[in-house]
XYZ file of C-alpha atoms in Angstrom:
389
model
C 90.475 162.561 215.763
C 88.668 163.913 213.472
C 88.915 168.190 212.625
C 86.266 169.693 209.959
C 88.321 172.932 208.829
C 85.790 174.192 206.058
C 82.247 173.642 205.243
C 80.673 175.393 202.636
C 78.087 175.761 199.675
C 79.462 175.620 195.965
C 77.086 175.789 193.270
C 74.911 172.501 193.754
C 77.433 171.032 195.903
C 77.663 170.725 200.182
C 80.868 170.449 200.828
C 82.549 169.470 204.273
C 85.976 168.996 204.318
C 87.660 167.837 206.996
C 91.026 166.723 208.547
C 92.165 163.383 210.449
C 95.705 163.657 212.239
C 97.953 161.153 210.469
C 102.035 160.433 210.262
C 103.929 162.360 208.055
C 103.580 160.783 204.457
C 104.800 161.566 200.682
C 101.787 163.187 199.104
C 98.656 163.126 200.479
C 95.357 161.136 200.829
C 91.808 162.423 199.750
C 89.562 160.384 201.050
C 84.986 160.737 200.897
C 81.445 160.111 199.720
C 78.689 161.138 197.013
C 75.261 161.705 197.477
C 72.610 162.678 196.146
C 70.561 165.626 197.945
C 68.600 163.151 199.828
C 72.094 161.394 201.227
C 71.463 158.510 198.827
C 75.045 157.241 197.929
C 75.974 157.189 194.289
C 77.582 154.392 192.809
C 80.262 154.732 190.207
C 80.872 158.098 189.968
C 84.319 158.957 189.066
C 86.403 161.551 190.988
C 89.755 162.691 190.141
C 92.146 165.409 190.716
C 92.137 167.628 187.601
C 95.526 167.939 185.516
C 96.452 164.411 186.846
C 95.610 160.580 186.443
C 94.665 160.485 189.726
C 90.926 159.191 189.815
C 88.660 156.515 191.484
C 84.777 155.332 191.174
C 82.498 155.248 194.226
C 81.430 152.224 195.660
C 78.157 150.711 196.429
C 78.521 153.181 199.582
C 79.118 156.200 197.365
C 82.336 156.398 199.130
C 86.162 156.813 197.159
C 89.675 156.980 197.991
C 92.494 159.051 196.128
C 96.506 157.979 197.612
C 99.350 159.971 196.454
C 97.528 163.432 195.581
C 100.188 166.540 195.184
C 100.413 168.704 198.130
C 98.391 171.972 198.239
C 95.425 173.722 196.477
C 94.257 170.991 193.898
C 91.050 170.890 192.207
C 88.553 168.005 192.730
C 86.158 166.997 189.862
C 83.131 164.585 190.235
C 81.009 162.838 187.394
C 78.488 160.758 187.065
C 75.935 160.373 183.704
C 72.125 161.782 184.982
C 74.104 164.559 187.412
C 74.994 167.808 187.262
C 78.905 167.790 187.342
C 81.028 169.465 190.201
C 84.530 170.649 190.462
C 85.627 172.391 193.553
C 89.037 173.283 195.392
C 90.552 171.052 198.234
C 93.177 171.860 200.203
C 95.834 168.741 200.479
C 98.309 168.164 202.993
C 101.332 165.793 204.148
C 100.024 165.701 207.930
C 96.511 164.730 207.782
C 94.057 163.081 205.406
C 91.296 165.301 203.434
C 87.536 164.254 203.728
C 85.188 165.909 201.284
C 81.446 164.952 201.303
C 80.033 165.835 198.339
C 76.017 165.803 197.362
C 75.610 165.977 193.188
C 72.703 167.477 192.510
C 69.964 164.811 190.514
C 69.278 166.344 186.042
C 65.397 166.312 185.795
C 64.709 163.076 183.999
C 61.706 162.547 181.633
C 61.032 159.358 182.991
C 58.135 158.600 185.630
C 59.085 156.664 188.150
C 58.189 153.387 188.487
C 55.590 152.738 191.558
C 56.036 148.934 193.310
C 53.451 148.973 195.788
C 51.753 145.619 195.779
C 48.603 145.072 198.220
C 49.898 141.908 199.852
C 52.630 139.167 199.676
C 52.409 135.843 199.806
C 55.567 134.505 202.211
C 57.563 131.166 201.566
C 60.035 129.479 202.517
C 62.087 128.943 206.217
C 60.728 132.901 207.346
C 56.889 132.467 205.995
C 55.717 132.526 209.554
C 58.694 135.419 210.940
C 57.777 137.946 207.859
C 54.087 136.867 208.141
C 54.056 138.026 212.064
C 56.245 141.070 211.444
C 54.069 142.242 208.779
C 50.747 142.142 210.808
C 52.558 143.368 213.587
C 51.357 140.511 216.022
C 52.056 140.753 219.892
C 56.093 141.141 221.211
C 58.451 143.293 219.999
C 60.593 143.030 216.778
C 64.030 143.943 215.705
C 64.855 143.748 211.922
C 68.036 143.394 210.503
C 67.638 146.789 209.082
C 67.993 147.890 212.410
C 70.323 145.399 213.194
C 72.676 146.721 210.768
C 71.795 150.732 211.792
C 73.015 150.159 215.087
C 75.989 147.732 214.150
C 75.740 146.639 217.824
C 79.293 144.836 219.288
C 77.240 141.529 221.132
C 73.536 140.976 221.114
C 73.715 141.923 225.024
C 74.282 145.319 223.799
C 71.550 145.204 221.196
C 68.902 143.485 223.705
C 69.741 146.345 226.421
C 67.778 148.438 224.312
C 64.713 146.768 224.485
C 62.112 148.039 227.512
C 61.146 145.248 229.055
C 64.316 143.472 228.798
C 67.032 142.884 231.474
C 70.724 142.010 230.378
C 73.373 141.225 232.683
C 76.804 138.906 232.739
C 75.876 136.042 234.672
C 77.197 132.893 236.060
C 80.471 131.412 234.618
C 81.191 134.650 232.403
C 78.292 134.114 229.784
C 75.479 136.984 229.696
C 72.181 136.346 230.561
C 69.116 137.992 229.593
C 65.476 137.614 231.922
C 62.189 139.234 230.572
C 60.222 141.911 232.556
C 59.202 140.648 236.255
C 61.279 136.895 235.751
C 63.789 136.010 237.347
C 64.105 132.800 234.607
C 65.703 132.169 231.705
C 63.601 132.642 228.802
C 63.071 129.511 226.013
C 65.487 130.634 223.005
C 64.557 129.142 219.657
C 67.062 129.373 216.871
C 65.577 129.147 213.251
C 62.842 127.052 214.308
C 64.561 124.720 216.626
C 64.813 125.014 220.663
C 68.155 126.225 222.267
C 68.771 123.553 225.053
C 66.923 124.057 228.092
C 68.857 126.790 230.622
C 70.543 129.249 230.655
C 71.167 130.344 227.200
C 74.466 133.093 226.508
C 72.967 135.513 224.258
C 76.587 136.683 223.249
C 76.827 133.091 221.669
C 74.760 135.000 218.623
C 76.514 137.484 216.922
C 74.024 140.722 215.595
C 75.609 140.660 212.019
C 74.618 136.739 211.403
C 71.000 137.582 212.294
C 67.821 138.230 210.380
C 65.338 139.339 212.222
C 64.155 138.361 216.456
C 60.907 137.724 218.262
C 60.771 138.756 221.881
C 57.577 137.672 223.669
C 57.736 138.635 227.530
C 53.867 137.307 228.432
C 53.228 133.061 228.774
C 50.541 132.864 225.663
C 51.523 135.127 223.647
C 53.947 133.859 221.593
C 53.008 131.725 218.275
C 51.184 128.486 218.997
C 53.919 126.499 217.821
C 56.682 127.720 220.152
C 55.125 127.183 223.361
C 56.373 124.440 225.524
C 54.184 122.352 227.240
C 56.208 121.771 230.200
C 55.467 125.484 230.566
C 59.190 126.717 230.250
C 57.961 129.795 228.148
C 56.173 131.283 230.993
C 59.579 132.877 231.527
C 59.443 134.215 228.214
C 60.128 133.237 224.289
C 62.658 134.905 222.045
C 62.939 133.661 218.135
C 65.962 134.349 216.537
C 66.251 133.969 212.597
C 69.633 133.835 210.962
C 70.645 135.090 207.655
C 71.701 132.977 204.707
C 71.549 132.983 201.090
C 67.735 133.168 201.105
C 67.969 136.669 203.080
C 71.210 137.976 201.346
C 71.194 140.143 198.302
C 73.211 139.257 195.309
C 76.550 141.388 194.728
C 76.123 141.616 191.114
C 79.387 142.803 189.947
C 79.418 146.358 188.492
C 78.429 147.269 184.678
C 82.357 146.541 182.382
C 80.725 149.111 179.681
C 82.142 152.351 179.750
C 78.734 154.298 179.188
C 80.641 157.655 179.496
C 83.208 156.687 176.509
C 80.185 155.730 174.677
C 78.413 158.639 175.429
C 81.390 160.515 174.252
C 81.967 158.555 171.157
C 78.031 159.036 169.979
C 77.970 155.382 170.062
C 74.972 156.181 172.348
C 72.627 159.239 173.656
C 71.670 160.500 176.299
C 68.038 162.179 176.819
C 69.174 165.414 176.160
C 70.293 164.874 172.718
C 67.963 163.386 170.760
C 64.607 164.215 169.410
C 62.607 161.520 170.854
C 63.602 160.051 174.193
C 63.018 156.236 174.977
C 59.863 156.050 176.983
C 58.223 153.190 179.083
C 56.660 150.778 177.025
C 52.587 150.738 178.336
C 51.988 147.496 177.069
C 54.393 145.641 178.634
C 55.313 147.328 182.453
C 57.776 146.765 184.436
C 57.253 145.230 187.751
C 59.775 144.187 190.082
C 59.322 142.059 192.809
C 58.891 143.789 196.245
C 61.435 141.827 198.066
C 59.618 140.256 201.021
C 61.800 141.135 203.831
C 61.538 144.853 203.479
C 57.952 144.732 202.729
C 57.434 142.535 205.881
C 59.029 144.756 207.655
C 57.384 147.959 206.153
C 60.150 149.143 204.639
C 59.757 151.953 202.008
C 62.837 152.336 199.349
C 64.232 154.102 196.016
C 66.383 152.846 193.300
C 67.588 154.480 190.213
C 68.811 152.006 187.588
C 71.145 152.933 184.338
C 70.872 151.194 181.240
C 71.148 151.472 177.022
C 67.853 151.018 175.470
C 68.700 149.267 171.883
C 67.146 150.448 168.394
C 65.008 147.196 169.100
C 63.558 149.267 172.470
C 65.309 146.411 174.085
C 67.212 147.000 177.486
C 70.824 145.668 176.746
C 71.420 143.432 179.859
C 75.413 144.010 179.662
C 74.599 147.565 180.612
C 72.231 147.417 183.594
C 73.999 149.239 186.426
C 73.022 150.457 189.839
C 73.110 154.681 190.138
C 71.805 154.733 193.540
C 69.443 152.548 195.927
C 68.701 152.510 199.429
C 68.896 148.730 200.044
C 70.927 146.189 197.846
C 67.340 143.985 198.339
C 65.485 146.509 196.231
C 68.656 146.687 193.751
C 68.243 143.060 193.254
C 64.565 142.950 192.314
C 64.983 145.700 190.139
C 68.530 143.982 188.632
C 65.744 141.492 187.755
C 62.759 143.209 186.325
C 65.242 144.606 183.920
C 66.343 141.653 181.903
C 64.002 141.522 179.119
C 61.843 144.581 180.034
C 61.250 146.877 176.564
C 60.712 150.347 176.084
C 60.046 152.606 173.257
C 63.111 153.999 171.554
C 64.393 156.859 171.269
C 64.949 158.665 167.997
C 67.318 161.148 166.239
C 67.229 162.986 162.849
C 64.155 160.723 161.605
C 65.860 157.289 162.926
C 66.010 154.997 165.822
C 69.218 155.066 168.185
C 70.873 153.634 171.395
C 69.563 155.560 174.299
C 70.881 155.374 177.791
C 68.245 155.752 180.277
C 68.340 156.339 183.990
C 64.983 154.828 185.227
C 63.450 155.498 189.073
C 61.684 152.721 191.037
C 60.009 153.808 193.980
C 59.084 150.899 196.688
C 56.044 151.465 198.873
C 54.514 150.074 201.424
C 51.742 152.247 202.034
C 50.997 153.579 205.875
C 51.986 150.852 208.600
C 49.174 148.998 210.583
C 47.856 150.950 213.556
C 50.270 150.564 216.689
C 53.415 149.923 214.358
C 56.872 150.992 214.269
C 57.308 154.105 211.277
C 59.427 152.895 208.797
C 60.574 156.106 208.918
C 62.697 155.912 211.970
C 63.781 152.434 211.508
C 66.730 152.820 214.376
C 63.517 152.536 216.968
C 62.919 149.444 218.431
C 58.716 149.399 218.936
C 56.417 147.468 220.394
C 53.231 146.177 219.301
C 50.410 144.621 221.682
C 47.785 142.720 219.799
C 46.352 139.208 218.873
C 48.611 136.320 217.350
């Protein structure tokens, strides 16, 4: 059970901190997340528990962990290069966990952000036609693994449940069956292309996390061409269902080894703020990152703030490229790649050029959706669209 004892406002910090009954241990456990002010995580920020070696970086969650902190009033400190640093009291005890959510407030970079808003896509591969139809929004409904993954539903009878129109229920021999609005038939399942045999198909068999992206059509003709039968089985209905895989799955890319702090601290580098002439983009050779096509099929809008050493050369050193925050590991990816080789102008110091590490926005979007559309905004809805193929 979970017990919030304290929430309250320090400097640039929220702060909630809150209490979870546990056993009796020796020492205690501090346990939490940073953000930024728009509940962003941050990734790599190091938190410790001043006057000891007790520390930990954030995860691609923004969330941390600290076992074996002394019992009583300690002092928590937070870091992370481009934010304003926080340090703030916690209260730590033998008979229940500490939670502290902490939102670091963003230093004012000289850097524009980077726009990715392309006009169109062109689609390949095993989801051409899926991203095609969820980007014009054609007739049926649609559920993305965005919200797939918002709702983290147990069994797809659960997720389907949520759809109007659709009818879920345990059937015959234990499985669970799912019938379209006004049929009392099983609809034709297709699974990456292919057709489920026909029958009654257990929708249960698919588990949410393994999925991509589905197609529910409830009406006879209005599913694609191509997945109509002709023995007229989908007059009880069509539903698509398109599975995840390496060509849908972002690429961990394992976290930055350079210390940018110590470097920072050394004067091996600089950061904005200390030299005379900060590196700035480099107009005659942009950056532009891919818009990856999943999220722009589905119409999702994004921000990712990348960390990096711009070289004497005005060369990005690739070793260095690091993740500060992002809302989608997709959009991390594409900018992971736009990175490697971009150049900027460097940055200069006392009349010569020097190592500069930059923190460099990327905003992703998509514009205003197509008339009828779900808002990207409120991705946890599940809309419908009524229109032509």
């Amino acid at each position: 059970m979970l017990r919030c004892v304290r929430h309250c406002t320090i400097g640039l910090v929220t702060v909630a901190v809150c209490a979870t009954a546990m056993p009796a241990q020796s020492g205690g456990t501090l346990v939490g997340a940073v953000t930024d002010p728009s509940e962003t995580p941050i990734f790599g920020a190091e938190v410790a528990i001043e006057g000891t070696s007790i520390r930990a970086a954030t995860d691609d969650r923004g969330k941390f962990a600290l076992l074996g902190v002394p019992l009583g009033s300690q002092i928590l400190t937070a870091r992370r290069l481009g934010f304003t640093p926080v340090r703030l009291p916690v209260e730590i005890s033998d008979r229940a966990d500490a939670t502290v959510l902490i939102r670091m407030k963003v230093v004012p970079t000289t850097l524009t952000p980077v726009v990715v808003h392309p006009n169109r896509l062109e689609y390949s591969g095993r989801l051409a036609g899926y991203y095609k139809r969820l980007e014009k929004r054609s007739s049926g409904y649609f559920i993305t693994r965005d919200q797939i993954d918002r709702q983290n539903p147990s069994n797809m009878g659960q997720l389907l449940q949520t759809v109007p129109g659709i009818r879920v229920a345990r059937g015959r021999a234990g499985i669970t069956a799912m019938r379209m609005r006004g049929r009392t038939c099983s609809p034709l399942v297709w699974l990456d292309g292919i057709p489920m045999p026909a029958g009654e198909t257990d929708v249960d068999a698919f588990v949410p996390s393994s999925i991509q992206g589905i197609e529910l059509y409830l009406g006879a003709t209005t599913a694609p061409l191509r997945y109509m039968d002709n023995r007229d089985l989908s007059s009880c209905g069509t539903m698509l269902i398109w599975s995840r895989g390496p060509d849908t799955d972002p690429v961990r890319a394992p976290r930055a080894q350079v210390d940018l702090e110590d470097l920072v601290d050394r004067a091996a580098i600089f950061t904005a703020e200390n030299v005379d002439s900060p590196a700035t983009a480099d107009l005659n050779h942009p950056i532009r990152p891919e818009f990856p096509p999943p999220l722009y099929a589905a119409r999702v809008r994004g921000l990712t703030i990348a960390e990096f050493v711009v070289d004497t050369l005005g060369r990005v050193e690739e070793s260095t490229i690091g993740i500060v925050s992002s809302t989608d590991p997709l959009f991390s990816d594409a900018v992971r790649t736009a990175l490697r080789g971009a150049t900027f102008v460097p940055a200069e110091k006392a009349g010569r050029r020097v190592r500069q590490v930059v923190q460099q926005p990327f905003r992703f979007d998509v514009g205003q959706p197509p008339t009828g559309s779900a808002s990207p905004e409120k991705p946890d809805s599940l809309a419908r669209h009524d229109g032509g193929r």
